[in-house]
Amino acid sequence: MKDQYKTKKQLIEKLEVLRNQLVGLKKAETKRKRAEEDLKVREDSLQKVIEQTPNAIWISDEHGTVIRMNQALRDLLEITDGEIIGKYNILRDVQVIKQGFLPLVKSVFEEGMTVNFVIDYYTEKEKQVELAHKTHKVLQIVLSAIKNKDGKLVNAICQHRDITERKHAEEALRLASAYNRSLIEASLDPLVTIGSDGRITDVNAATEKVTGHSRGELIGTDFMDYFSEPEKAKAGYQQVFQDGFVQDYALEIRRNDGHLTPVLYNASVYRDEQGKAIGVFAAARDITQRKRAEEAIESLARFPSENPSPVLRVKRDGTLLYANGASYMLLHDWQLEIDKPAPLALQEAASETLTQQTRKMIDTEHRQRIISFFVAPIVNAGYANFYGRDVTERRQAEEEIRNLNAELEKRVRDRTAQLEAANKELEAFSYSVSHDLRAPLRAIDGFSRVILEDYTDKLDDEGKRYLNIIESNTKKMGQLIDDLLAFSRLGRQEIRVSEMDMGKLAKSVSEELKLAVPERKLNITINTLIPAQGDQAMVRQVFVNLLSNAVKFTRPRDTAFIEITGSGEGNENVYSVKDNGVGFDMQYVNKLFGVFQRLHSSEEFEGTGVGLAIVQRIIHRHGGRVWAEGKVNEGATFYFTLPRERRE
Amino acid sequence: MTITNEIEILLVEDNPNDVELTLRALKKNNLTNRVQVVKDGAEALEYIFANGAYAYRKVEHHPRVILLDLKLPKVDGLEVLRRIKSDERTRVIPVVVLTSSKEERDLVESYKLGANSYITKPLDFESFVKSVAELGLYWLLLNQPPR
């Protein structure tokens, strides 16, 4: 400084310079101040702009910490500067991190990018430092870097737009759409939407299945390409556009493997808000099953229609509902007409069977032919089915059998009457014989005796002998009459069946016979005899007659050996009486059992020739057989059988 | 034929031989003076019911016993029996059916109609006499008829 004060002039000059400098400085100062003021004005106005812009904005420093925000943001998120300024940093925002926007945000601060994303601020229990911690908001965010002249990031500005409402609306729409979609997908029927150009715009899973193509393959292609008759398919949707709908439009969907599915389409147009038709919604109904059922019904329907016998159906009110071809042919006299009253006989049968809920048979006559109908009421349906059969031949055969039977019965009756008459006659005859034949004998015998008693002194011995011959012959005649009557009575007498101890029976008879001929030496062996069923009195008579014969025809023997046996053989019992008597010649065996047939003279062996005939008759009446074996002088064996189970 | 004495036996028999033999048998038993013989069923009824030729009789004068043949002219023995047994006045008269028949139905029918006994006329004269005699003795001597 010492050097600066050398001259006044120099000093003045210096002073001048200094003054000038001072002025310059003052100017500069003013300029600076003005500049500063200008800046401040600019800053204030910027601040004002930011503050007043309707966009919700914050501004951060280069590290992301918010240094300023505007009223719009405060209003939007109901926040204050104190809560946010210097505290909130987007890089540490929990939702930003959670929802994966951190890399985006970083790119702004690190690379100076501008990013745009939508973040959903929902209120969580645990409060974190985040922008919208008081309210649930969905915000569209635009975050950009603010750089200086050197391109260095100095600030970041973040604009927020509230799209919460829009988001909700979108969500509702999305849900509604998903619901519709699920409805469409849930349908078992193939559903498809078609644009006005005939291209497929949407399909459901059922369509994928029936066509064999995926949804992706189908959408955008021509609807008509998937049918056996494309032109018909095209005509179909064109008709929908024209008329607004089609119903039960029959088509066949062709699957990618060639398989055809018969379907019926029901389709209608859908329109935009202006009412312009923008597409067709078409639903196909797979009628494979129905077709099959129809075919089955059709084939089943051939049973009645091809049936060569009449098949008809009649309604409860008597209307004819159905008649097959055979009905018209076989029932030609009936003039059948469908939906007209059925013939009266059928009407009555239908009504009766439906009312009583029972089946029945009816016969109708048609010029020489007889048709028998089985009537089956179908109560629920209110009609009766008639199944006819031509039974003319059978009825004729039945009639013939009836006639034959009637004739046979009449013949039997006639014959029975004749037999009864003959029987009565025979009875009367034998009755007469029994009375009238005996009376003269009684007189002959009686008066012979009177002569012998009253005139004995007037007769010589020869006279008395003659009278005795007369007497013995009358006795014999009496015996003959008795035997004959007994024999004839046998034919009429009722058989009283009981269990018979044959051994006991034979024994009692043989005891009696022994007593009758005490002078004879009889050796009668009775083996164990199988019991039988029959009329005890009659069978006893058989033993009496056979044993009497045996005793009689063994008379020439010193000792008579008689053996009785009886055992079961097959379904009959066989009994035999064997003796060591005079026997007989087998060539006369057939005469043995005839009435009054005798193989010996009465001088040799007395008898009337009725005994064996009676044996035969009794055994025959019991259903048994008799026969004999013998040899002259070597004895005889008589056999008889009795059935095991007696016929009633 | 005694008409003054009370008749002890009425013999209804159409066969004269049988009548004679019967009477002979009765005679042997000293019963002949008490026998009235009629030859057919009609006459038997007239006698029993006291009408026709026998109108002078009184029904109440019963024979002690009636020997009745079954096979008779005009009215048969079973009918006679039926009439006797269905009339209050005569049903008490003992009736012995005396016949040559051995038919069971005759026997059954006779008892059904109320016959008191049934005797088959034996062919053997001796046994015939014996049975007739026994009958006579039985009914006339041993039995006290109801009054």
JSON list of C-alpha atoms in Angstrom, two decimals, chain B residues 95-147:
[
{"chain": "B", "resi": 95, "resn": "VAL", "atom": "CA", "xyz": [-144.43, -159.39, 10.76]},
{"chain": "B", "resi": 96, "resn": "VAL", "atom": "CA", "xyz": [-142.08, -162.22, 9.79]},
{"chain": "B", "resi": 97, "resn": "VAL", "atom": "CA", "xyz": [-140.84, -162.00, 6.26]},
{"chain": "B", "resi": 98, "resn": "LEU", "atom": "CA", "xyz": [-140.76, -165.55, 5.01]},
{"chain": "B", "resi": 99, "resn": "THR", "atom": "CA", "xyz": [-139.28, -165.89, 1.59]},
{"chain": "B", "resi": 100, "resn": "SER", "atom": "CA", "xyz": [-137.10, -167.95, -0.67]},
{"chain": "B", "resi": 101, "resn": "SER", "atom": "CA", "xyz": [-135.07, -164.88, -1.58]},
{"chain": "B", "resi": 102, "resn": "LYS", "atom": "CA", "xyz": [-131.49, -164.61, -0.40]},
{"chain": "B", "resi": 103, "resn": "GLU", "atom": "CA", "xyz": [-131.16, -161.17, -1.93]},
{"chain": "B", "resi": 104, "resn": "GLU", "atom": "CA", "xyz": [-129.55, -158.78, 0.48]},
{"chain": "B", "resi": 105, "resn": "ARG", "atom": "CA", "xyz": [-131.62, -155.82, -0.69]},
{"chain": "B", "resi": 106, "resn": "ASP", "atom": "CA", "xyz": [-134.81, -157.73, 0.26]},
{"chain": "B", "resi": 107, "resn": "LEU", "atom": "CA", "xyz": [-133.45, -158.23, 3.72]},
{"chain": "B", "resi": 108, "resn": "VAL", "atom": "CA", "xyz": [-132.30, -154.67, 4.13]},
{"chain": "B", "resi": 109, "resn": "GLU", "atom": "CA", "xyz": [-135.54, -153.26, 2.76]},
{"chain": "B", "resi": 110, "resn": "SER", "atom": "CA", "xyz": [-137.63, -155.53, 4.98]},
{"chain": "B", "resi": 111, "resn": "TYR", "atom": "CA", "xyz": [-135.90, -154.42, 8.13]},
{"chain": "B", "resi": 112, "resn": "LYS", "atom": "CA", "xyz": [-136.04, -150.81, 7.02]},
{"chain": "B", "resi": 113, "resn": "LEU", "atom": "CA", "xyz": [-139.79, -151.09, 6.67]},
{"chain": "B", "resi": 114, "resn": "GLY", "atom": "CA", "xyz": [-140.08, -152.54, 10.13]},
{"chain": "B", "resi": 115, "resn": "ALA", "atom": "CA", "xyz": [-140.12, -156.32, 9.63]},
{"chain": "B", "resi": 116, "resn": "ASN", "atom": "CA", "xyz": [-139.72, -158.03, 12.97]},
{"chain": "B", "resi": 117, "resn": "SER", "atom": "CA", "xyz": [-137.91, -161.03, 11.54]},
{"chain": "B", "resi": 118, "resn": "TYR", "atom": "CA", "xyz": [-136.67, -162.33, 8.21]},
{"chain": "B", "resi": 119, "resn": "ILE", "atom": "CA", "xyz": [-136.49, -165.98, 7.46]},
{"chain": "B", "resi": 120, "resn": "THR", "atom": "CA", "xyz": [-135.14, -167.46, 4.25]},
{"chain": "B", "resi": 121, "resn": "LYS", "atom": "CA", "xyz": [-137.23, -170.45, 3.35]},
{"chain": "B", "resi": 122, "resn": "PRO", "atom": "CA", "xyz": [-134.74, -173.26, 3.40]},
{"chain": "B", "resi": 123, "resn": "LEU", "atom": "CA", "xyz": [-134.94, -175.68, 0.54]},
{"chain": "B", "resi": 124, "resn": "ASP", "atom": "CA", "xyz": [-134.42, -178.53, 2.86]},
{"chain": "B", "resi": 125, "resn": "PHE", "atom": "CA", "xyz": [-137.91, -179.43, 3.99]},
{"chain": "B", "resi": 126, "resn": "GLU", "atom": "CA", "xyz": [-136.76, -180.49, 7.38]},
{"chain": "B", "resi": 127, "resn": "SER", "atom": "CA", "xyz": [-135.05, -177.25, 8.18]},
{"chain": "B", "resi": 128, "resn": "PHE", "atom": "CA", "xyz": [-137.99, -175.42, 6.67]},
{"chain": "B", "resi": 129, "resn": "VAL", "atom": "CA", "xyz": [-140.37, -177.18, 8.98]},
{"chain": "B", "resi": 130, "resn": "LYS", "atom": "CA", "xyz": [-138.07, -176.57, 11.85]},
{"chain": "B", "resi": 131, "resn": "SER", "atom": "CA", "xyz": [-137.78, -172.85, 11.26]},
{"chain": "B", "resi": 132, "resn": "VAL", "atom": "CA", "xyz": [-141.52, -172.44, 10.72]},
{"chain": "B", "resi": 133, "resn": "ALA", "atom": "CA", "xyz": [-142.21, -174.36, 13.85]},
{"chain": "B", "resi": 134, "resn": "GLU", "atom": "CA", "xyz": [-139.74, -172.33, 15.79]},
{"chain": "B", "resi": 135, "resn": "LEU", "atom": "CA", "xyz": [-141.33, -169.18, 14.47]},
{"chain": "B", "resi": 136, "resn": "GLY", "atom": "CA", "xyz": [-144.76, -170.29, 15.51]},
{"chain": "B", "resi": 137, "resn": "LEU", "atom": "CA", "xyz": [-143.55, -171.25, 18.91]},
{"chain": "B", "resi": 138, "resn": "TYR", "atom": "CA", "xyz": [-141.62, -168.10, 19.32]},
{"chain": "B", "resi": 139, "resn": "TRP", "atom": "CA", "xyz": [-144.34, -165.68, 18.45]},
{"chain": "B", "resi": 140, "resn": "LEU", "atom": "CA", "xyz": [-147.34, -167.55, 19.68]},
{"chain": "B", "resi": 141, "resn": "LEU", "atom": "CA", "xyz": [-146.02, -169.21, 22.79]},
{"chain": "B", "resi": 142, "resn": "LEU", "atom": "CA", "xyz": [-142.96, -167.47, 24.04]},
{"chain": "B", "resi": 143, "resn": "ASN", "atom": "CA", "xyz": [-143.57, -163.88, 23.14]},
{"chain": "B", "resi": 144, "resn": "GLN", "atom": "CA", "xyz": [-146.23, -161.70, 24.69]},
{"chain": "B", "resi": 145, "resn": "PRO", "atom": "CA", "xyz": [-147.38, -159.32, 21.95]},
{"chain": "B", "resi": 146, "resn": "PRO", "atom": "CA", "xyz": [-147.93, -155.71, 23.00]},
{"chain": "B", "resi": 147, "resn": "ARG", "atom": "CA", "xyz": [-151.55, -154.80, 23.65]}
]
